[in-house]
Short mmCIF file of C-alpha atoms in Angstrom, two decimals:
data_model
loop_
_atom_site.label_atom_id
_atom_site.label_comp_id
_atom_site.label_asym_id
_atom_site.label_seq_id
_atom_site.Cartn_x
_atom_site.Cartn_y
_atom_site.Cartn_z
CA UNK A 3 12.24 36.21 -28.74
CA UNK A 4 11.78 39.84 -27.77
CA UNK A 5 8.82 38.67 -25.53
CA UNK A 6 10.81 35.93 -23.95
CA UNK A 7 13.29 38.06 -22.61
CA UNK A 8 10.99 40.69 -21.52
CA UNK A 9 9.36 37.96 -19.90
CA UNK A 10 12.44 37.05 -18.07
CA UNK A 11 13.68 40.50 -16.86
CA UNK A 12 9.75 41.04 -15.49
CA UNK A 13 10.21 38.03 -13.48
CA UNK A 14 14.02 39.02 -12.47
CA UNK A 15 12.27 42.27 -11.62
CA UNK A 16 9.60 40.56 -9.32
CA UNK A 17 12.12 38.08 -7.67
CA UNK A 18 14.44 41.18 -6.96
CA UNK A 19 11.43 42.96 -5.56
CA UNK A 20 10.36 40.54 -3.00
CA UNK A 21 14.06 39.72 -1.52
CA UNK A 22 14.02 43.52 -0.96
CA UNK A 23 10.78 43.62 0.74
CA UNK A 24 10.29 44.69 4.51
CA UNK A 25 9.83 40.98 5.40
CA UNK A 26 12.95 39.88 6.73
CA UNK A 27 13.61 36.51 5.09
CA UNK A 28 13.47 34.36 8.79
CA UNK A 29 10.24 35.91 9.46
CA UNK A 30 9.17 34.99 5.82
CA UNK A 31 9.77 31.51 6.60
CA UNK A 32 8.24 31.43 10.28
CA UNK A 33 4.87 32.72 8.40
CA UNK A 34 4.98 29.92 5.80
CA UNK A 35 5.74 27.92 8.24
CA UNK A 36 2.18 28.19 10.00
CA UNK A 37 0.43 28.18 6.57
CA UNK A 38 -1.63 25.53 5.58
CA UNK A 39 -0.63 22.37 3.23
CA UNK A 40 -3.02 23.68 0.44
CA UNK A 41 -2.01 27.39 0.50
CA UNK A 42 1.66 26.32 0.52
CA UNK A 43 0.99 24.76 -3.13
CA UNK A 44 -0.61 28.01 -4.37
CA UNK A 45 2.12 30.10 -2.95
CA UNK A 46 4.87 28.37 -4.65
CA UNK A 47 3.15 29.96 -8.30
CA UNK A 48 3.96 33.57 -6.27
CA UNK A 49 7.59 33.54 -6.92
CA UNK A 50 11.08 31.99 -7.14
CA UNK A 51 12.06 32.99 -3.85
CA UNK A 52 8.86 31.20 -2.47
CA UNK A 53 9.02 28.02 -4.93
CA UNK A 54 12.93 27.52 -3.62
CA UNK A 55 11.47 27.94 0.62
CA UNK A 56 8.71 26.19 0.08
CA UNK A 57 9.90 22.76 -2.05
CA UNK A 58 13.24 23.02 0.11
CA UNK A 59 13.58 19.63 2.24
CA UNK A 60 14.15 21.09 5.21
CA UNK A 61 11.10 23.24 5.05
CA UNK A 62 9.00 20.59 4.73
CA UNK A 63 10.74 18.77 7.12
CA UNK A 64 9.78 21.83 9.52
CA UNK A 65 6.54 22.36 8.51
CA UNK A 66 5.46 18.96 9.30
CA UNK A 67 7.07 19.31 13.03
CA UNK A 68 5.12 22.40 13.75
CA UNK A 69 1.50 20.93 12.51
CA UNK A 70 2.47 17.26 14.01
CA UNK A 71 2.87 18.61 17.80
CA UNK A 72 -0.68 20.38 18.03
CA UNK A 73 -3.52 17.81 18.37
CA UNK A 74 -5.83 20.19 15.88
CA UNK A 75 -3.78 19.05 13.03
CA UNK A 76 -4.35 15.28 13.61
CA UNK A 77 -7.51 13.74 12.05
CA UNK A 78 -9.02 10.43 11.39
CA UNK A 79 -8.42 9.70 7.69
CA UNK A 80 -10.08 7.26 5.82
CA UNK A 81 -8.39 6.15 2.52
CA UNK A 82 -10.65 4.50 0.13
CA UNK A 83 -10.37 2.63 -3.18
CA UNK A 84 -11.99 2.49 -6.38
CA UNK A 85 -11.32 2.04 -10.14
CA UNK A 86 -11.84 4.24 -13.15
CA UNK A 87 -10.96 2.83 -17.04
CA UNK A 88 -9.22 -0.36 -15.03
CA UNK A 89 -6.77 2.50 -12.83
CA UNK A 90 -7.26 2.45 -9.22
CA UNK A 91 -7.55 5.81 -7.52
CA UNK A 92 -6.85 6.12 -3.84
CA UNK A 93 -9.03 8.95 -2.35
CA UNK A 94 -8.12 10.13 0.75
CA UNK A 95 -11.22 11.56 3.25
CA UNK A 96 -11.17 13.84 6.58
CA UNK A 97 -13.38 11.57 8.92
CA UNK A 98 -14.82 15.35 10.51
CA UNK A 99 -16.90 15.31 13.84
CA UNK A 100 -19.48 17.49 12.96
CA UNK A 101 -23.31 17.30 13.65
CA UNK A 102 -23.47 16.50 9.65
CA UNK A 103 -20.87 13.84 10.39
CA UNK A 104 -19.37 14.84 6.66
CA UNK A 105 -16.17 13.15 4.86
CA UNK A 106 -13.97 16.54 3.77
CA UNK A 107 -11.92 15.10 0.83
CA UNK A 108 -8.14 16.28 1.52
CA UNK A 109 -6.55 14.82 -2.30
CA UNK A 110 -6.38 11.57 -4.75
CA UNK A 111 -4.60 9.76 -6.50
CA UNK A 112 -4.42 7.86 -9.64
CA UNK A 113 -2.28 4.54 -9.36
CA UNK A 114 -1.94 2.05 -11.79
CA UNK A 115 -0.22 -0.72 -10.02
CA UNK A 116 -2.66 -0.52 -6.85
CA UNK A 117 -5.10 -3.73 -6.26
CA UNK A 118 -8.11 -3.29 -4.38
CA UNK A 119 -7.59 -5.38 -1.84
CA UNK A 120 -4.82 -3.19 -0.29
CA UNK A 121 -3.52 -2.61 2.94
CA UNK A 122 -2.42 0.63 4.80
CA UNK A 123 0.71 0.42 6.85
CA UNK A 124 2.09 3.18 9.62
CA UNK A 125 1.74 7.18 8.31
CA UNK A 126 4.90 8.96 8.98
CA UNK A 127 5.80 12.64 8.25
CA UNK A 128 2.53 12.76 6.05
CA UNK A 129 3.81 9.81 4.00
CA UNK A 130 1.03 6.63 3.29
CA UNK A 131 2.41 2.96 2.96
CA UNK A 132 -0.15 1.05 0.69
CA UNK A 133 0.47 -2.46 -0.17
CA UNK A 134 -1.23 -5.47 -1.66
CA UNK A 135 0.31 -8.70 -2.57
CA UNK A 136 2.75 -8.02 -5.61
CA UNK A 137 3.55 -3.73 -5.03
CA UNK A 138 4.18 -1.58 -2.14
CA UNK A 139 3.69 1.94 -3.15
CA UNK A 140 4.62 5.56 -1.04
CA UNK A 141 2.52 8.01 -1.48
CA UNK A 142 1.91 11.29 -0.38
CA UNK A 143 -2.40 12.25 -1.38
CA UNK A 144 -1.59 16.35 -0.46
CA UNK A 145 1.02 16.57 -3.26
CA UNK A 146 -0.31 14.31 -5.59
CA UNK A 147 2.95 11.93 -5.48
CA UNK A 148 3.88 8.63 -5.42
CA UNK A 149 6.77 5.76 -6.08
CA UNK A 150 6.05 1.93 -5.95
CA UNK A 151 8.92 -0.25 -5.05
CA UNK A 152 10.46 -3.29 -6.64
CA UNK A 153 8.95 -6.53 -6.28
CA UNK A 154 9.58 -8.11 -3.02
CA UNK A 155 12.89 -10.46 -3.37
CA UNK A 156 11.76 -13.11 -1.14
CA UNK A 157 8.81 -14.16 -3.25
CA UNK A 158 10.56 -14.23 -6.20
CA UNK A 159 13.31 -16.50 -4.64
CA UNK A 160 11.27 -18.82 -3.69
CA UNK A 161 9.06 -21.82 -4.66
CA UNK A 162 6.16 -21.08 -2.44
CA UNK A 163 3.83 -23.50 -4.03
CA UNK A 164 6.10 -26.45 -4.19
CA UNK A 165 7.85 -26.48 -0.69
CA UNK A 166 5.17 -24.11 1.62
CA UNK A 167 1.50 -25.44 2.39
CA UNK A 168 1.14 -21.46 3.38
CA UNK A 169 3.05 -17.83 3.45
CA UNK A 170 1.92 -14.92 5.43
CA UNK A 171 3.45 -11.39 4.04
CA UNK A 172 4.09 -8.40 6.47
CA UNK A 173 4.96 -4.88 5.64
CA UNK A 174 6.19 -2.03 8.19
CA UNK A 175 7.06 1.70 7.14
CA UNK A 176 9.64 3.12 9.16
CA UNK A 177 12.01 6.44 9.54
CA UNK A 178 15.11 7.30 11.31
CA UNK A 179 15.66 10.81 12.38
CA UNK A 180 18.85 10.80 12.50
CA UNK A 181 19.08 10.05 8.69
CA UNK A 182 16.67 11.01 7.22
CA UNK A 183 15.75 7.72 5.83
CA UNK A 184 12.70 6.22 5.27
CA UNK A 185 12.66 1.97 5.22
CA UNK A 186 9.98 -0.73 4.29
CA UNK A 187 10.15 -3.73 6.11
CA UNK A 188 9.06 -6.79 4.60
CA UNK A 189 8.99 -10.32 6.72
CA UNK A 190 7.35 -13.21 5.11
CA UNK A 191 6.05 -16.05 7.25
CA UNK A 192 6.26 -19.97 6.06
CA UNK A 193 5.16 -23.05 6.97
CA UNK A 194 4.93 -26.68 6.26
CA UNK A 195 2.97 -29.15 7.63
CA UNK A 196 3.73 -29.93 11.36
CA UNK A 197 6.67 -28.14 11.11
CA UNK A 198 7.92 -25.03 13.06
CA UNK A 199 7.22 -21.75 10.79
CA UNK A 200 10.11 -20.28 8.73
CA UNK A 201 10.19 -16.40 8.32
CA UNK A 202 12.34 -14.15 6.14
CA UNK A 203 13.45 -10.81 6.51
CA UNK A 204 14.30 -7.90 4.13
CA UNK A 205 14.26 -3.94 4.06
CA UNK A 206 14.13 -1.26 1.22
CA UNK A 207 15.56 1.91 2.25
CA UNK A 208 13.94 4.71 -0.12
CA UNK A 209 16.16 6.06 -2.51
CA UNK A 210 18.11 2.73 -3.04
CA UNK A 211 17.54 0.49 -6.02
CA UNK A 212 16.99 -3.41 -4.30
CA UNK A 213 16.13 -5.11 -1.19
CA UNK A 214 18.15 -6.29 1.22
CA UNK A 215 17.86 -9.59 3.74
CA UNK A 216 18.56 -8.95 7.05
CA UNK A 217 18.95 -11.42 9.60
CA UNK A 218 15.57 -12.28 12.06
CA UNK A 219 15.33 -15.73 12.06
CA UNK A 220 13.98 -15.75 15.65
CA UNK A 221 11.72 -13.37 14.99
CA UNK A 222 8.88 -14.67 13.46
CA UNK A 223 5.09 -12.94 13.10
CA UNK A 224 2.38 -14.63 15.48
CA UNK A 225 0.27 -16.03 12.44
CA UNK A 226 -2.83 -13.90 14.30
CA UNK A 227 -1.02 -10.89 13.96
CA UNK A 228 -1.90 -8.37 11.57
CA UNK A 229 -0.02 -5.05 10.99
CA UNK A 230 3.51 -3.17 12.28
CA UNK A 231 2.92 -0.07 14.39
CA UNK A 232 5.74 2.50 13.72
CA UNK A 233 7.02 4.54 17.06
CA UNK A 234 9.69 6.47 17.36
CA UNK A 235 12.17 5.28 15.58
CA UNK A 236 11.16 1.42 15.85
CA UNK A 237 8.69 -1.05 14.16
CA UNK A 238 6.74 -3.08 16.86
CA UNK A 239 5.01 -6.74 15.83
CA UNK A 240 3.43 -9.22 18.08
CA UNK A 241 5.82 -12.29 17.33
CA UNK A 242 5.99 -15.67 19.07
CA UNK A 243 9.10 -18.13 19.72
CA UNK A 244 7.36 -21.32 19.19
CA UNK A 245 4.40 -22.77 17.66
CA UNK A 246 1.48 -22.13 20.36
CA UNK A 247 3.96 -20.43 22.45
CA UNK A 248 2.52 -17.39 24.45
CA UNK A 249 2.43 -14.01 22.47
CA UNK A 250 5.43 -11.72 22.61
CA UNK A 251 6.00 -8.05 21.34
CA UNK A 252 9.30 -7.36 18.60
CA UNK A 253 10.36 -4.35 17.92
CA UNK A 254 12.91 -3.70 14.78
CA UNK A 255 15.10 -0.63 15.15
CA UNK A 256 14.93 1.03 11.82
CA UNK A 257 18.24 2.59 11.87
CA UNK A 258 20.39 0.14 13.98
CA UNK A 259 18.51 -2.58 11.38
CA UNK A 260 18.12 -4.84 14.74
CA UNK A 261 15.31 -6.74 16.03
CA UNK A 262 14.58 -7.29 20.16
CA UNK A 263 12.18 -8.58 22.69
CA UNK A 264 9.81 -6.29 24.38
CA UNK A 265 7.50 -7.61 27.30
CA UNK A 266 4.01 -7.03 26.98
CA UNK A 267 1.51 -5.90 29.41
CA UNK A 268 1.77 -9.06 32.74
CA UNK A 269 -2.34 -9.26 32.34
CA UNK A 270 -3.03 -8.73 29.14
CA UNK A 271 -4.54 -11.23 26.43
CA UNK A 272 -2.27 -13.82 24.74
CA UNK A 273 -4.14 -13.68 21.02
CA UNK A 274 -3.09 -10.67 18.76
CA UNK A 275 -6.05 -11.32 16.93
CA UNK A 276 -8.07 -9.02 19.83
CA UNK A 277 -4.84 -7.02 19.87
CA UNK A 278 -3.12 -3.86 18.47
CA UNK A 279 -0.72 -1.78 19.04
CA UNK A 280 -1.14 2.52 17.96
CA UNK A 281 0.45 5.37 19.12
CA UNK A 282 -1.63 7.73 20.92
CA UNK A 283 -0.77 11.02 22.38
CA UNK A 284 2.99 10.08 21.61
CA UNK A 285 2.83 6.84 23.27
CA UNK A 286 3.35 3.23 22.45
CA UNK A 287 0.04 1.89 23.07
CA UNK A 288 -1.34 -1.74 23.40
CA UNK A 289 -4.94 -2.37 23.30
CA UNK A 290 -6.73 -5.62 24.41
CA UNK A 291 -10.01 -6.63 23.82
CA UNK A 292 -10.72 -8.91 27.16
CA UNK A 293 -13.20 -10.95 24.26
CA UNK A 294 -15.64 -13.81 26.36
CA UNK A 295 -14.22 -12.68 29.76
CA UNK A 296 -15.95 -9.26 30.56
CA UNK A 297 -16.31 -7.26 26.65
CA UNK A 298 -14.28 -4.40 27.40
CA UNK A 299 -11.18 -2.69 26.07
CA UNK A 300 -8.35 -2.14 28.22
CA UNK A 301 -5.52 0.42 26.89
CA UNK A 302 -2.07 -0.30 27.98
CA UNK A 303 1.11 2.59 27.50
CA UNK A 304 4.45 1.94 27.63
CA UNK A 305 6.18 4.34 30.20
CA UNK A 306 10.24 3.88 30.78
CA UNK A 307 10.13 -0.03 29.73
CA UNK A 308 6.76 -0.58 31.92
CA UNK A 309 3.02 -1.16 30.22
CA UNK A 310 0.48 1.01 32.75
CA UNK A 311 -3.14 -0.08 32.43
CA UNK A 312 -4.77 3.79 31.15
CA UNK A 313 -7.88 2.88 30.31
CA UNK A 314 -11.12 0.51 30.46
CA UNK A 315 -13.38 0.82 28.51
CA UNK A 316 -17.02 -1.15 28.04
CA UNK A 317 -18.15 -2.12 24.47
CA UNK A 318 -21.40 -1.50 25.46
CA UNK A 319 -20.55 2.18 26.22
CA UNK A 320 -18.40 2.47 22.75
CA UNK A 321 -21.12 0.13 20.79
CA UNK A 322 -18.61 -2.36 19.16
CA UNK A 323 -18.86 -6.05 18.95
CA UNK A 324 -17.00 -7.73 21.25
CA UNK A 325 -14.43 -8.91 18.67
CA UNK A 326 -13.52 -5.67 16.71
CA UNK A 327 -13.19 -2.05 18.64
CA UNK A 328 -9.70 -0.26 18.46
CA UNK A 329 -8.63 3.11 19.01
CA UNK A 330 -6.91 4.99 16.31
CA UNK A 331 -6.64 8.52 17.45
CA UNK A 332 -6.66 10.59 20.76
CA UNK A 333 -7.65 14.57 20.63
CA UNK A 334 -9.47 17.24 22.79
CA UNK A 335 -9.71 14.60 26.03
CA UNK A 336 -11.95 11.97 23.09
CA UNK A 337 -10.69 8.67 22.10
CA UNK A 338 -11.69 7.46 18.01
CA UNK A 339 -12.17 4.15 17.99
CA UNK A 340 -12.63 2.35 14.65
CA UNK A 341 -15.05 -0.40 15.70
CA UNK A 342 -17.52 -2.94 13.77
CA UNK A 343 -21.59 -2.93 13.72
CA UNK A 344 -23.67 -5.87 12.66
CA UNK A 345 -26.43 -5.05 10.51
CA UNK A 346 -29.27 -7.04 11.23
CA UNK A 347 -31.66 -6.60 8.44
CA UNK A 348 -29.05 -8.33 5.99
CA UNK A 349 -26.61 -9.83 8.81
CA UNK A 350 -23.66 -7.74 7.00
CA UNK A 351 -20.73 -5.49 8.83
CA UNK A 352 -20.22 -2.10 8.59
CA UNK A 353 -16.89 0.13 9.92
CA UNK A 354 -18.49 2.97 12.54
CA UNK A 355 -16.16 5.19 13.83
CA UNK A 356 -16.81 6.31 17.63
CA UNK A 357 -15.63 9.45 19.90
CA UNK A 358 -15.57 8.24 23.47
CA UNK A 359 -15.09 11.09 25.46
CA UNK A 360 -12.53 10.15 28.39
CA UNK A 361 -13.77 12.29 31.11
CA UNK A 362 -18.06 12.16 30.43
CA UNK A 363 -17.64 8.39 29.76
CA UNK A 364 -20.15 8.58 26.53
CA UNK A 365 -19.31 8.38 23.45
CA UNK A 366 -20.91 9.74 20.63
CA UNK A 367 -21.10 7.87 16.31
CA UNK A 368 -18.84 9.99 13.86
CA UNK A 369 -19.05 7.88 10.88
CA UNK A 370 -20.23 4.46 9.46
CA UNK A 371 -19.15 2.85 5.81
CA UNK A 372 -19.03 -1.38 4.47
CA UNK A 373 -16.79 -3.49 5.69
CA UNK A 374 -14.09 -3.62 3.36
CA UNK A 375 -13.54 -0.54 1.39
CA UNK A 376 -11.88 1.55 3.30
CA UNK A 377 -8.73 2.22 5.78
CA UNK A 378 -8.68 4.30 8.95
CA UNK A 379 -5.53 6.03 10.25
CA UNK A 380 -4.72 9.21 12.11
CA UNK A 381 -2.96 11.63 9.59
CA UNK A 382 -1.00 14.94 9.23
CA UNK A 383 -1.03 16.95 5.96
CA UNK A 384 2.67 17.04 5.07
CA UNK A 385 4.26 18.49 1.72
CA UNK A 386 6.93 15.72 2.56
CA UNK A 387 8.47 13.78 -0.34
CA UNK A 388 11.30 11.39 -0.53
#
């Protein structure tokens, strides 16, 4: 008991110590504030006063800011998947463009309810959207957290097998500023035979309990379409109005809980299968694979409601098959473009990761791995949690 409270009054003692220190407590913060993810986790062990800065929201909230406006912060990340006693465990890799071309592990994490054939939705604020077909989990790999959601309400309402010959599920992770609020998107496309697609809508904000419907009836996914892309404040999809009808962009305001019509590029493809959507260098950007008409890639950005051609780019410069090339990141005047290689000797596919470099025109291989196993985004390490 003695020890206890001698315990106590030595930590009372230290606490009292550093608020009296010469370190004013706003230049305290502006230090942490420039520290790295990793140190940050060690420091909060130092003392209360640093514990209390350090886990405090708006901190983090802060921290992430000042690391998410320099371009040295944002890397090519490559989440992989594997399983251990029947757990999955997500690790998450530093795709670094060295000579050695080495994969810097950055954290991992053990999750129980993840399948392995998961996808990777947007990364916001240092937060990862996985999902497969029954979970979609949050997680952030730097702080070893993370929270899967309820089941999806739409599946469970319906019959799929008995009145659907198919379903298509989409999931977008979103955040509003304003609020503070983080949302999952789900839409779910159906369709009968000969008949004109159905498609459901509903949204989990984080922190609430259920999902909600919203109303997006004439919104529906292009069945070629693949992910969301998250930008500022919105979630964009390539969507169509009818059956065979020509591709169109929808974005879903994640605060305003709204869906409209954006115009895409006047001369750009019309199948989102050879399309995506990223943000790069804060833009909205659209790229096109012009696939059987002259195997480039042309880069479109969306400037004050207008899409600007920015680039064109060759595959045989970048070294991609014609059907798969798309950029993921821009930094230091390079483009990384996650692109596919066929291997001849066994006529398999393997992910290669490419830095073009804008001005020299040449690009240069960063990174290869199977076709399958892995997910590519551009990350910032964040102590952000939800």
């Amino acid at each position: 008991m003695e020890m206890e409270e001698k315990g106590k009054e030595e930590e009372e003692q230290w606490n009292a110590e550093t608020q009296r220190s010469s370190i004013p407590h706003d230049l305290m913060v502006e230090i942490l504030l420039r520290t790295p993810c990793k140190s940050l986790l060690r420091f909060r062990c130092v003392c209360k006063l640093w514990d209390s800065i350090i886990k405090d929201p708006q901190f983090t909230y802060l921290h992430f800011q000042c690391r998410e406006r320099k371009d040295e912060f944002h890397r090519p990340i490559m989440i992989s998947h594997d399983w251990c006693f029947g757990r999955g465990i997500v690790h998450l890799n530093h795709i670094h463009s060295s000579p050695s071309n080495q994969l810097w592990e950055l954290g991992e994490l053990l999750i129980t309810s993840l399948c392995e054939g998961f996808s990777m939705s947007s990364s916001i604020n240092g937060l990862i959207c996985l999902d497969e077909t029954t979970s979609v989990i949050i997680c952030n790999p730097i702080i070893g957290r993370y929270v899967s959601l309820p089941p999806c309400q739409c599946r469970l309402k319906l019959d799929l097998n008995l009145l659907y010959t198919s379903s298509k599920d989409f999931i977008g992770f979103g955040f509003h500023s304003s609020t503070r609020q983080y949302k999952v998107l789900h839409s779910l496309n159906l369709s009968r035979d000969f008949d004109i697609p159905e498609v459901y809508h509903e949204i989990f904000t984080l922190g609430s309990q259920s999902w909600r419907r919203l109303d997006g009836r004439d919104y529906r996914f292009h069945p070629d379409s693949n992910t969301m892309t998250y930008f500022d404040g919105a979630l964009y999809f390539f969507g169509e109005n009818n059956p065979r009808a020509q591709v169109i962009i929808v974005a879903f305001d994640v605060g305003d809980e709204n869906f409209r019509r954006v115009q895409p590029p006047c001369k750009c493809g019309d199948d989102p299968f050879h399309m995506s959507m990223v943000e790069l260098n804060g833009n909205l950007c659209l790229a096109d694979n012009e696939v059987g008409v002259s195997g480039r890639v042309d880069i479109w950005v969306l400037k004050e409601c207008m899409w600007i051609k920015k680039y064109s780019i060759s595959f045989e410069v970048i070294g991609a098959l014609s059907w798969e090339g798309f950029p993921i990141l821009i930094r230091d005047g390079k483009i990384v473009f996650e692109t596919m290689m066929l291997v001849e000797a066994d006529n398999s596919r393997v992910l290669e990761f490419i830095s073009y470099d804008i001005q020299n025109k040449k690009s240069t291989k960063i990174y290869l791995c199977p076709s399958g196993t892995s997910k590519v985004r551009d990350y910032v390490e964040s102590l952000v949690w939800v």
